[in-house]
């Protein structure tokens, strides 16, 4: 890109700031709340009391006391810090005596998120060896490695991927949950990890939240009924000692507290509910977790009544540790300490004083370590609080058997790679899929005759990544193909095998066309993979670009072909058009790697009878419209079976959902900016040269630029900029500054989709802050015959000086020389096809 002089840079900032100032005065967006008298203060005496059932034997307690007495202050501080494997080396673990490492959603051994299982075990050995090295005179306390095995050992290629929790909630089968926990623990042990950040015991109240599928149900009683079983499956019973001698790992219930109860379903947001609601809805699942001796609890990013949970002493210490008698240790979430009032990612003693025992500081572990050590040495942090936190961590490690365990590769089940995706585990996952399916409509087309001709259509039919959802191999679950899931079965392949086994035939055709008229069609559609941020929604509507299969259903039915709609989704959504355009409607949730479980229930036997009945029921209410305030279509607990009486279908109301489904992180799509956003082109060297692009065709930059519409996904879904020469800047900006600090902290990327027909001599991506600060990063966008979705990490632009809490133009594409570029989309997310380097 060009290196502008000061005048040119000032000119560009002035141009864009003038655009932003044309509307209302600039205000800083903020997710924080003002201090309020008594807000966020829990009253422990109002909460149920429990007795933590885990008691380390007296010799173990004496050993912990001896270790504590011998530890240096630096060693104690090291135990309180957890680093991500992306950002720490075994040598640094040795030097700083770190107590734990984790692999985040996008972290894998040696920089490879899709590393083979052997590399995970090899790195586990390296970290263990570093942590136990006593050559410097230290005690060599082994570290513990935590991983997000939230629906199976889902970071590992080839592992069994179980249905996400919302599907398990539909199954209403407690015994099944314990078996899944046990199978997951066994697969984790194969690659050398000892700790899973599961189960999630959120009780989602607003399914616009992008993590809602991690909750079993919106009903706290259903969630509570599952928690103890999952903890028992992972850890064994509460009297279980030396877990590593058996096929176990330690568990972590999360996120304490009310992550599923934030206002408007905002991730990391605030829950303004009463203390009674906090206790009775979101606190309920923690009773059975403590009764089963859960080893760790993860504190939430979110707030209650304006006070961040990670800094809430009354809840972490008063309620959880004292009233509920939780005897394990509390770990924070990914840099969540930085959101506590008065804190930064690099410094937050407040979290320790509130009750956090271990800081999850993935990329900030070194400054957190240094800050805690300096404050402890200065007497700013009481040694008693440090010793309590370290003691809690050592107790869990002692119970785990970690203090005496050999290196990971020498432990029970380590390196037994045949256990990853073992037949018995896949059979269990297949059973879970069968149990989780919910039937909402059946006009008699189900069960399908195995000897007939079946058409399988829809964009989700042969997509294992889509049916697995987020937290699968990568954080968001995106950027994957079926090749990344060896041994897994898509919904298509399961249906194909079942029909052929019955003497019939099946044809796969995503768009619904066929070579031979079928007897029936199955159309698989639904959500793309996502986790938080990328999955957060403004309404309960399926994203408009994903509704194409609705037309496929309608066209097939017009030809007299019965249609079975199978919806892949992490939440109940408004899909009335699909319900109307089908003869049967099945909610498959996010079934995971064993798509054949869908076929087990849909395809009958040779006599036309069902082989398995529908047993799943809705774990949450199903919306009538995209706005839950409009009422319920189906209540919690609803679900048909093959024995349900058939009733005449009443057409459901159809609303213009596309106009309501706006995502606050999509700033430009389908040819137009989002509400309150603008698309501009300007000459950065010439103040006053800016043109707001509203209608096309148009000209700008004194005739140097021609703007027209081109197709992308939808007709005229992109804007083409043909620039004859000179300097130019395309920008997407807002009237008011936006706050994207949370997204930056979470490693989200700035995504933009372009087709470059003629690449300029120089090109760059920039961002503009409300104060005029500009961050610039040169990039290479070669000419390409197709649209490509590029991603630039937000952290790159933050490191270049932008205040991410006050951004006015998050995307500026600068160019110098002749160019021909079509812009289709600008948004935040993780699903880049090409990740651009930070220069």
PDB file of N, CA, C and O in Angstrom, residues 723-751:
ATOM      1  N   UNK A 723     -11.422   1.842 -11.270  1.00  0.00           N
ATOM      2  CA  UNK A 723     -10.672   3.073 -11.020  1.00  0.00           C
ATOM      3  C   UNK A 723      -9.553   3.162 -12.048  1.00  0.00           C
ATOM      4  O   UNK A 723      -8.744   2.231 -12.186  1.00  0.00           O
ATOM      5  N   UNK A 724      -9.538   4.267 -12.772  1.00  0.00           N
ATOM      6  CA  UNK A 724      -8.598   4.406 -13.896  1.00  0.00           C
ATOM      7  C   UNK A 724      -7.179   4.696 -13.447  1.00  0.00           C
ATOM      8  O   UNK A 724      -6.222   4.467 -14.208  1.00  0.00           O
ATOM      9  N   UNK A 725      -6.999   5.189 -12.239  1.00  0.00           N
ATOM     10  CA  UNK A 725      -5.665   5.474 -11.739  1.00  0.00           C
ATOM     11  C   UNK A 725      -5.712   6.392 -10.532  1.00  0.00           C
ATOM     12  O   UNK A 725      -6.778   6.810 -10.078  1.00  0.00           O
ATOM     13  N   UNK A 726      -4.543   6.703  -9.989  1.00  0.00           N
ATOM     14  CA  UNK A 726      -4.465   7.575  -8.831  1.00  0.00           C
ATOM     15  C   UNK A 726      -4.776   6.843  -7.535  1.00  0.00           C
ATOM     16  O   UNK A 726      -4.831   5.611  -7.487  1.00  0.00           O
ATOM     17  N   UNK A 727      -5.004   7.618  -6.488  1.00  0.00           N
ATOM     18  CA  UNK A 727      -5.274   7.045  -5.180  1.00  0.00           C
ATOM     19  C   UNK A 727      -6.762   7.043  -4.891  1.00  0.00           C
ATOM     20  O   UNK A 727      -7.484   7.964  -5.300  1.00  0.00           O
ATOM     21  N   UNK A 728      -7.225   6.011  -4.173  1.00  0.00           N
ATOM     22  CA  UNK A 728      -8.633   5.895  -3.834  1.00  0.00           C
ATOM     23  C   UNK A 728      -8.775   5.170  -2.508  1.00  0.00           C
ATOM     24  O   UNK A 728      -7.891   4.406  -2.101  1.00  0.00           O
ATOM     25  N   UNK A 729      -9.878   5.417  -1.827  1.00  0.00           N
ATOM     26  CA  UNK A 729     -10.176   4.751  -0.564  1.00  0.00           C
ATOM     27  C   UNK A 729     -11.655   4.425  -0.512  1.00  0.00           C
ATOM     28  O   UNK A 729     -12.498   5.323  -0.542  1.00  0.00           O
ATOM     29  N   UNK A 730     -11.973   3.125  -0.471  1.00  0.00           N
ATOM     30  CA  UNK A 730     -13.341   2.674  -0.256  1.00  0.00           C
ATOM     31  C   UNK A 730     -13.529   2.471   1.234  1.00  0.00           C
ATOM     32  O   UNK A 730     -12.678   1.862   1.889  1.00  0.00           O
ATOM     33  N   UNK A 731     -14.615   2.953   1.783  1.00  0.00           N
ATOM     34  CA  UNK A 731     -14.800   2.829   3.227  1.00  0.00           C
ATOM     35  C   UNK A 731     -16.220   2.452   3.571  1.00  0.00           C
ATOM     36  O   UNK A 731     -17.165   2.805   2.860  1.00  0.00           O
ATOM     37  N   UNK A 732     -16.364   1.710   4.669  1.00  0.00           N
ATOM     38  CA  UNK A 732     -17.653   1.422   5.282  1.00  0.00           C
ATOM     39  C   UNK A 732     -17.596   2.038   6.673  1.00  0.00           C
ATOM     40  O   UNK A 732     -16.733   1.682   7.485  1.00  0.00           O
ATOM     41  N   UNK A 733     -18.485   2.993   6.935  1.00  0.00           N
ATOM     42  CA  UNK A 733     -18.390   3.757   8.182  1.00  0.00           C
ATOM     43  C   UNK A 733     -19.761   3.946   8.807  1.00  0.00           C
ATOM     44  O   UNK A 733     -20.792   3.747   8.169  1.00  0.00           O
ATOM     45  N   UNK A 734     -19.744   4.348  10.068  1.00  0.00           N
ATOM     46  CA  UNK A 734     -20.958   4.535  10.848  1.00  0.00           C
ATOM     47  C   UNK A 734     -21.011   5.961  11.367  1.00  0.00           C
ATOM     48  O   UNK A 734     -19.982   6.619  11.524  1.00  0.00           O
ATOM     49  N   UNK A 735     -22.225   6.416  11.661  1.00  0.00           N
ATOM     50  CA  UNK A 735     -22.388   7.767  12.212  1.00  0.00           C
ATOM     51  C   UNK A 735     -21.781   7.854  13.599  1.00  0.00           C
ATOM     52  O   UNK A 735     -21.094   8.813  13.948  1.00  0.00           O
ATOM     53  N   UNK A 736     -22.019   6.809  14.411  1.00  0.00           N
ATOM     54  CA  UNK A 736     -21.514   6.793  15.773  1.00  0.00           C
ATOM     55  C   UNK A 736     -20.387   5.767  15.902  1.00  0.00           C
ATOM     56  O   UNK A 736     -20.389   4.740  15.216  1.00  0.00           O
ATOM     57  N   UNK A 737     -19.450   6.004  16.784  1.00  0.00           N
ATOM     58  CA  UNK A 737     -18.384   5.016  16.998  1.00  0.00           C
ATOM     59  C   UNK A 737     -18.957   3.712  17.521  1.00  0.00           C
ATOM     60  O   UNK A 737     -19.942   3.695  18.263  1.00  0.00           O
ATOM     61  N   UNK A 738     -18.336   2.619  17.125  1.00  0.00           N
ATOM     62  CA  UNK A 738     -18.730   1.307  17.625  1.00  0.00           C
ATOM     63  C   UNK A 738     -17.641   0.779  18.552  1.00  0.00           C
ATOM     64  O   UNK A 738     -16.477   1.172  18.449  1.00  0.00           O
ATOM     65  N   UNK A 739     -18.040  -0.125  19.429  1.00  0.00           N
ATOM     66  CA  UNK A 739     -17.118  -0.739  20.385  1.00  0.00           C
ATOM     67  C   UNK A 739     -16.920  -2.198  19.988  1.00  0.00           C
ATOM     68  O   UNK A 739     -17.845  -3.001  20.065  1.00  0.00           O
ATOM     69  N   UNK A 740     -15.737  -2.544  19.529  1.00  0.00           N
ATOM     70  CA  UNK A 740     -15.456  -3.936  19.142  1.00  0.00           C
ATOM     71  C   UNK A 740     -14.290  -4.488  19.974  1.00  0.00           C
ATOM     72  O   UNK A 740     -13.512  -5.313  19.510  1.00  0.00           O
ATOM     73  N   UNK A 741     -14.193  -4.047  21.218  1.00  0.00           N
ATOM     74  CA  UNK A 741     -13.127  -4.540  22.092  1.00  0.00           C
ATOM     75  C   UNK A 741     -13.312  -6.013  22.411  1.00  0.00           C
ATOM     76  O   UNK A 741     -12.346  -6.781  22.461  1.00  0.00           O
ATOM     77  N   UNK A 742     -14.563  -6.456  22.658  1.00  0.00           N
ATOM     78  CA  UNK A 742     -14.795  -7.864  22.991  1.00  0.00           C
ATOM     79  C   UNK A 742     -14.408  -8.758  21.820  1.00  0.00           C
ATOM     80  O   UNK A 742     -13.785  -9.802  21.991  1.00  0.00           O
ATOM     81  N   UNK A 743     -14.797  -8.342  20.629  1.00  0.00           N
ATOM     82  CA  UNK A 743     -14.473  -9.136  19.452  1.00  0.00           C
ATOM     83  C   UNK A 743     -12.966  -9.185  19.226  1.00  0.00           C
ATOM     84  O   UNK A 743     -12.417 -10.221  18.813  1.00  0.00           O
ATOM     85  N   UNK A 744     -12.293  -8.085  19.500  1.00  0.00           N
ATOM     86  CA  UNK A 744     -10.838  -8.053  19.333  1.00  0.00           C
ATOM     87  C   UNK A 744     -10.168  -9.004  20.315  1.00  0.00           C
ATOM     88  O   UNK A 744      -9.267  -9.769  19.961  1.00  0.00           O
ATOM     89  N   UNK A 745     -10.619  -8.973  21.553  1.00  0.00           N
ATOM     90  CA  UNK A 745     -10.068  -9.857  22.580  1.00  0.00           C
ATOM     91  C   UNK A 745     -10.272 -11.320  22.225  1.00  0.00           C
ATOM     92  O   UNK A 745      -9.465 -12.188  22.579  1.00  0.00           O
ATOM     93  N   UNK A 746     -11.357 -11.602  21.493  1.00  0.00           N
ATOM     94  CA  UNK A 746     -11.703 -12.989  21.152  1.00  0.00           C
ATOM     95  C   UNK A 746     -11.067 -13.457  19.852  1.00  0.00           C
ATOM     96  O   UNK A 746     -11.437 -14.508  19.328  1.00  0.00           O
ATOM     97  N   UNK A 747     -10.132 -12.688  19.319  1.00  0.00           N
ATOM     98  CA  UNK A 747      -9.431 -13.093  18.093  1.00  0.00           C
ATOM     99  C   UNK A 747     -10.334 -13.128  16.867  1.00  0.00           C
ATOM    100  O   UNK A 747     -10.087 -13.865  15.916  1.00  0.00           O
ATOM    101  N   UNK A 748     -11.394 -12.332  16.874  1.00  0.00           N
ATOM    102  CA  UNK A 748     -12.261 -12.210  15.701  1.00  0.00           C
ATOM    103  C   UNK A 748     -11.501 -11.468  14.605  1.00  0.00           C
ATOM    104  O   UNK A 748     -10.583 -10.683  14.863  1.00  0.00           O
ATOM    105  N   UNK A 749     -11.910 -11.696  13.362  1.00  0.00           N
ATOM    106  CA  UNK A 749     -11.268 -11.043  12.225  1.00  0.00           C
ATOM    107  C   UNK A 749     -12.215 -10.069  11.532  1.00  0.00           C
ATOM    108  O   UNK A 749     -13.439 -10.235  11.554  1.00  0.00           O
ATOM    109  N   UNK A 750     -11.632  -9.053  10.922  1.00  0.00           N
ATOM    110  CA  UNK A 750     -12.333  -8.189   9.985  1.00  0.00           C
ATOM    111  C   UNK A 750     -12.374  -8.940   8.654  1.00  0.00           C
ATOM    112  O   UNK A 750     -11.332  -9.273   8.087  1.00  0.00           O
ATOM    113  N   UNK A 751     -13.571  -9.242   8.182  1.00  0.00           N
ATOM    114  CA  UNK A 751     -13.736 -10.014   6.954  1.00  0.00           C
ATOM    115  C   UNK A 751     -14.254  -9.115   5.839  1.00  0.00           C
ATOM    116  O   UNK A 751     -15.154  -8.297   6.071  1.00  0.00           O
TER     117      UNK A 751
END
